[in-house]
Short mmCIF file of C-alpha atoms in Angstrom, two decimals:
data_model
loop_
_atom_site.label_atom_id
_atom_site.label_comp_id
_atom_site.label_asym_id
_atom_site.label_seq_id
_atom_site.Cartn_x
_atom_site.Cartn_y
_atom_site.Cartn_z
CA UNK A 1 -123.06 47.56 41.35
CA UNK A 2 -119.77 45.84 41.94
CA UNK A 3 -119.24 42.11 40.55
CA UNK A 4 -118.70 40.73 43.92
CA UNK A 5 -120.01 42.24 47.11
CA UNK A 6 -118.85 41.72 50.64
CA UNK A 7 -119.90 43.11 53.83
CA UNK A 8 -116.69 44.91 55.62
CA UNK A 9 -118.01 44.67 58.86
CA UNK A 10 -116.11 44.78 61.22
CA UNK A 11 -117.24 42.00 63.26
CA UNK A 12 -116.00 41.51 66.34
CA UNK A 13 -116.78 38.25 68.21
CA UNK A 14 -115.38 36.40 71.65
CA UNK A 15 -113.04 33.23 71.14
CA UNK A 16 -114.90 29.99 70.30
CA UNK A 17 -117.71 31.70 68.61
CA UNK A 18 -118.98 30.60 65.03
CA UNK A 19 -118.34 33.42 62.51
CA UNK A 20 -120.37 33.48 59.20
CA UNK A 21 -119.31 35.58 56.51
CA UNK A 22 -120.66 36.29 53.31
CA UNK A 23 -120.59 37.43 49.83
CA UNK A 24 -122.59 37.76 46.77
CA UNK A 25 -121.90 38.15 43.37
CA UNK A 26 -123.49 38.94 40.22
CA UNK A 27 -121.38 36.97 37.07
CA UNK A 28 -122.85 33.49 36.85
CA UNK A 29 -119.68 32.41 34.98
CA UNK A 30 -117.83 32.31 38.19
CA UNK A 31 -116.91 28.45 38.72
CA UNK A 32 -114.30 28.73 41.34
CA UNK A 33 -114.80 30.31 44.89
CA UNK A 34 -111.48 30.89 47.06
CA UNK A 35 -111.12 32.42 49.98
CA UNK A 36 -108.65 34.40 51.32
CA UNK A 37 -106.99 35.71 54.49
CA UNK A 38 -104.78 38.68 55.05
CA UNK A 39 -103.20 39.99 58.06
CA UNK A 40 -101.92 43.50 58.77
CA UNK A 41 -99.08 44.36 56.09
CA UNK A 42 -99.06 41.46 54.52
CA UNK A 43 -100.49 40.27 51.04
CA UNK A 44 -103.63 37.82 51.05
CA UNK A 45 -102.82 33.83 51.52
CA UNK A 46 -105.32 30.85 50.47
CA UNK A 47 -107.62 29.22 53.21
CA UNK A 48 -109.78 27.09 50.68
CA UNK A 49 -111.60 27.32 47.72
CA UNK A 50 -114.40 25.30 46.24
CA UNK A 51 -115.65 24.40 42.50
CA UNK A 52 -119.35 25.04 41.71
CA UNK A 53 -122.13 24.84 44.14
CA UNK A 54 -121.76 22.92 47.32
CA UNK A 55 -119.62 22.46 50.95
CA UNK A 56 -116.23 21.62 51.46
CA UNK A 57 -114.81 21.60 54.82
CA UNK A 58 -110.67 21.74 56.21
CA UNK A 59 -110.48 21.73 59.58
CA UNK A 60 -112.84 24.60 61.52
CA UNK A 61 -113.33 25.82 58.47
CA UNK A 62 -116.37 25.16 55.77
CA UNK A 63 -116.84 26.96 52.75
CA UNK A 64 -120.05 27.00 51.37
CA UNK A 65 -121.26 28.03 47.68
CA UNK A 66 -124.79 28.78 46.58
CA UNK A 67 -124.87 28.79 42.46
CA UNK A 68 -128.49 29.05 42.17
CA UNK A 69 -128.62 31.71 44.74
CA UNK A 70 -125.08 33.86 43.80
CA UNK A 71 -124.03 33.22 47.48
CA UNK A 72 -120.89 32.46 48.89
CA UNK A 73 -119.89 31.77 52.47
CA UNK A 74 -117.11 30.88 55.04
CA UNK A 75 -118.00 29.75 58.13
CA UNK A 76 -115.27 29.59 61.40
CA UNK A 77 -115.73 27.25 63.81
CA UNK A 78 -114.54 27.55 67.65
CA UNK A 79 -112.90 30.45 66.74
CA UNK A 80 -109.73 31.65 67.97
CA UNK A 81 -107.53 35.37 68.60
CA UNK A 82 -105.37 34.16 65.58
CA UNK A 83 -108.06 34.20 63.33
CA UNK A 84 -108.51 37.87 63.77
CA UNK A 85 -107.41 39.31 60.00
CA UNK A 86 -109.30 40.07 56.94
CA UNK A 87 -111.01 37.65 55.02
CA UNK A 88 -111.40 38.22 51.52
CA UNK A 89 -114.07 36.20 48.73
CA UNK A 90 -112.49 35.72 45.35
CA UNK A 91 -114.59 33.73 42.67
CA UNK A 92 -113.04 33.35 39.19
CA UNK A 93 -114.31 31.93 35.98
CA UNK A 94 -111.62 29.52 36.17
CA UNK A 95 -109.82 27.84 33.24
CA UNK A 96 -110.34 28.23 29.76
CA UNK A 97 -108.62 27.43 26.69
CA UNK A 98 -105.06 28.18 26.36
CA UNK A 99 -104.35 31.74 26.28
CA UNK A 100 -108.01 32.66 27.41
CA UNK A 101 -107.94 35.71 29.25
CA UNK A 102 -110.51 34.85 31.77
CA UNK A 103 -107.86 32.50 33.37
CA UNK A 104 -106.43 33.04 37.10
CA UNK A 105 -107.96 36.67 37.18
CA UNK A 106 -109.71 36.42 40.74
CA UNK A 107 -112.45 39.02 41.48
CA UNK A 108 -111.88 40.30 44.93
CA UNK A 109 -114.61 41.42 47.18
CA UNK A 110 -114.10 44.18 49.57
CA UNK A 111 -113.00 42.09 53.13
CA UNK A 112 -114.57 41.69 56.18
CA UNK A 113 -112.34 42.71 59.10
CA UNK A 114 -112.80 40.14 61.52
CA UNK A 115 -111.52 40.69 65.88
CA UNK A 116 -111.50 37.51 67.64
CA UNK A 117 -111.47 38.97 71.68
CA UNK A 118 -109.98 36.23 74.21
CA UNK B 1 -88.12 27.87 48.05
CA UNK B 2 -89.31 31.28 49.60
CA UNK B 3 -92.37 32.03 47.93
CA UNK B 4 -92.89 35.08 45.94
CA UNK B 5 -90.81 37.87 46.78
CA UNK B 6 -91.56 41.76 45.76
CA UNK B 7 -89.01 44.93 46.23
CA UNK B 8 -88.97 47.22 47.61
CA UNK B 9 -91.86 46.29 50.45
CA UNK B 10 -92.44 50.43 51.19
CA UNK B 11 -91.70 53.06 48.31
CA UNK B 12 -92.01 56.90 49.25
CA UNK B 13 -91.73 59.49 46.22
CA UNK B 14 -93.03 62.61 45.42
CA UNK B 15 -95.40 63.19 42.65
CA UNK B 16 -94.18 63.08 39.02
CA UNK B 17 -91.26 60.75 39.88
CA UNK B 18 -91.08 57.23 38.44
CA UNK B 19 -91.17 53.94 40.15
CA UNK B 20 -90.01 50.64 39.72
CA UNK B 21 -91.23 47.17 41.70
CA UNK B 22 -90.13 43.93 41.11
CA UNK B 23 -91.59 40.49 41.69
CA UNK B 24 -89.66 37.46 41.65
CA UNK B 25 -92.51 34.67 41.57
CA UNK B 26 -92.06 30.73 43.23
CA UNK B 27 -89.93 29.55 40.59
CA UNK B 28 -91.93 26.94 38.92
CA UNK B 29 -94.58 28.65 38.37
CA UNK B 30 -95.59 29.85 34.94
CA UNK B 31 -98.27 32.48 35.64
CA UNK B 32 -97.90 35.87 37.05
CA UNK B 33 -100.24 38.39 38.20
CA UNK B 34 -100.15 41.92 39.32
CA UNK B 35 -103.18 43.26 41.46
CA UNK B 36 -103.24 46.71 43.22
CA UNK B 37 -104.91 46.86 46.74
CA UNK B 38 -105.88 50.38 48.45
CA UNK B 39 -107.15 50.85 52.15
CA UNK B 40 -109.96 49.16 52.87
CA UNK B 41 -110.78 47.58 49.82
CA UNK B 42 -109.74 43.97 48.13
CA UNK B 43 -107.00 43.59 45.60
CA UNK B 44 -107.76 44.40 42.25
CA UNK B 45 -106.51 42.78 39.00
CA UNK B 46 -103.77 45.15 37.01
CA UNK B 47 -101.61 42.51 34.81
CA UNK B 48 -101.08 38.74 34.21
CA UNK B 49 -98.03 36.61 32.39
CA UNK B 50 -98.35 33.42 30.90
CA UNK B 51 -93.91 32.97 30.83
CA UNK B 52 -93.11 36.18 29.07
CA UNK B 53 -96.25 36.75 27.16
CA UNK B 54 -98.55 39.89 28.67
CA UNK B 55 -101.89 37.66 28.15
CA UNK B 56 -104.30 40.62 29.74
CA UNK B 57 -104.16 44.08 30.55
CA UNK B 58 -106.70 45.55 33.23
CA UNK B 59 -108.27 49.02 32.00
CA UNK B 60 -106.76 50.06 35.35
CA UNK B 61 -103.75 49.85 34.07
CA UNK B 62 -102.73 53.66 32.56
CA UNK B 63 -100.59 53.98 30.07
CA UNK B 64 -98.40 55.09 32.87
CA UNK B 65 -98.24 51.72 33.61
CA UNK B 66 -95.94 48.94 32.20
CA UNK B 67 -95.01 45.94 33.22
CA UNK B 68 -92.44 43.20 32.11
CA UNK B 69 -91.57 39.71 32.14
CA UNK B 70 -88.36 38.80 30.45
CA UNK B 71 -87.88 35.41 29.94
CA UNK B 72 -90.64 34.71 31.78
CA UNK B 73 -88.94 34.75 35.48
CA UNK B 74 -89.08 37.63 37.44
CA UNK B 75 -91.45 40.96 36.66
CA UNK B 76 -91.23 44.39 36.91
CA UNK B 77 -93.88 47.03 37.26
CA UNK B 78 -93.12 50.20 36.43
CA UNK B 79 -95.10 53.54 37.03
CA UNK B 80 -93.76 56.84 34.95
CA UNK B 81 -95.43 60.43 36.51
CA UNK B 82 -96.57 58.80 39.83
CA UNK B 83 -99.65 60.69 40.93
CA UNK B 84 -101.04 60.47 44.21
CA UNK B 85 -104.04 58.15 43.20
CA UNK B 86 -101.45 55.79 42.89
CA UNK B 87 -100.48 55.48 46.43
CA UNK B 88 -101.40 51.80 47.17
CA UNK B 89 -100.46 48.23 48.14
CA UNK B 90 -99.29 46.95 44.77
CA UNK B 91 -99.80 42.83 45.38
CA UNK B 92 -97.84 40.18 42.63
CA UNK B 93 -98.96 36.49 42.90
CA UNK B 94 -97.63 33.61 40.47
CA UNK B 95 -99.56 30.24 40.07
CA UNK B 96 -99.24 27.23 37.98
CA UNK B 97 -100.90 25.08 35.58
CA UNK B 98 -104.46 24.66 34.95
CA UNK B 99 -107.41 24.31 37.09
CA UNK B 100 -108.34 26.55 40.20
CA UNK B 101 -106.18 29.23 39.52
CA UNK B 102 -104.20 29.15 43.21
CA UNK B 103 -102.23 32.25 43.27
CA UNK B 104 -99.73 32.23 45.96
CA UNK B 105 -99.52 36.22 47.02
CA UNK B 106 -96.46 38.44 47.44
CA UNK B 107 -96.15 40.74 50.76
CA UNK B 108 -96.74 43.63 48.51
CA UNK B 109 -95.11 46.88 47.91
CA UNK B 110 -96.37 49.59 49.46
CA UNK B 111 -96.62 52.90 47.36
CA UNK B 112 -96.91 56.21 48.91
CA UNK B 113 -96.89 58.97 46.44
CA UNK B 114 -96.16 63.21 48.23
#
């Protein structure tokens, strides 16, 4: 079983829908849960990340985190074409002491591939 | 400041022939990373650099595999006898400091190995 786990979809959805999407993992010393976005070609680039359980919202997007449960999600409001790329969950154990080797090594899942249609 | 940059973006060789990519990180940060990324899955970790000092080595990483840091600035990955399992997006990020471990990503090079 991998660490983290991430449907690939792909899910394809008409402008100003409401995309959920999801991942699970299995390391409970995962602290910090980013997510990521990458478009065709390119390498992945930040959308938001949150620390421990809870919400955290930036613009029409929320990030959600589920400790207790091992459950991660990012949810897209009012969705639009240029949101069509893949979204990638990366949860890491975070900091540690200096030299720890735990630090900054994210955990990828595998990517959903998300279509917004016009 | 550009962000991180990574040559060359496409490599093609044939098998048996050894590669070099570099990664020039943003240049205040302290932290480098190399992750390799293959169709239709996520990156995954290969390498990281506190400045100069090779902190962690992935058990992905063959010893056909070495990577640099001199002086803790730019990084070089190099791969001798290139197989074909090798043929991937090779992905270098660079982040700074403590705390939630942002890693600002590279464009990749892309390895294709005949």
């Amino acid at each position: 079983q991998k660490e983290v786990e991430q449907d690939p979809g792909p899910l394809s959805v008409p402008e100003g829908a409401i995309v959920s999407l999801n991942c699970t993992y299995s390391n409970s010393a995962f602290q910090y849960f980013m997510w990521y976005r990458q478009y065709s070609r390119k390498g992945p680039e930040l959308l938001m990340y949150t620390y421990s359980s809870g919400n955290k919202e930036d613009g029409r997007f929320t990030a959600q985190v589920d400790k207790s449960s091992k459950y991660i999600s990012l949810f897209i409001r009012d969705s639009q074409p240029s949101d069509s790329a893949t979204y990638l969950c990366a949860p890491s154990e975070g900091s540690s002491n200096a030299g720890g080797t735990s630090y900054g090594k994210l955990t990828f899942g595998q990517g959903t591939i998300l279509t917004v249609h016009p | 400041d550009t962000g991180v940059s990574q040559d060359p973006r496409h490599k093609i060789t044939k098998r048996g022939q050894n590669v070099t990519f570099r990664c020039d990180p943003i240049s205040e940060h302290n932290r480098l990373y190399w992750y390799r990324q293959t169709l239709g899955q996520g990156p995954e970790f290969l390498t990281y650099f506190q400045n100069e000092a090779q902190l962690e080595k992935s058990r992905l990483l063959s010893d056909r595999f070495s990577a640099e840091r001199p002086k803790g600035s730019f990084s070089t990955l190099e791969i001798q006898r290139t197989e074909q399992g090798d043929s991937a997006m090779y992905l270098c990020a660079s982040s700074w400091g403590h705390g939630a471990n942002v890693l600002t990503f590279g464009a990749g090079s892309r390895l294709t190995v005949l």
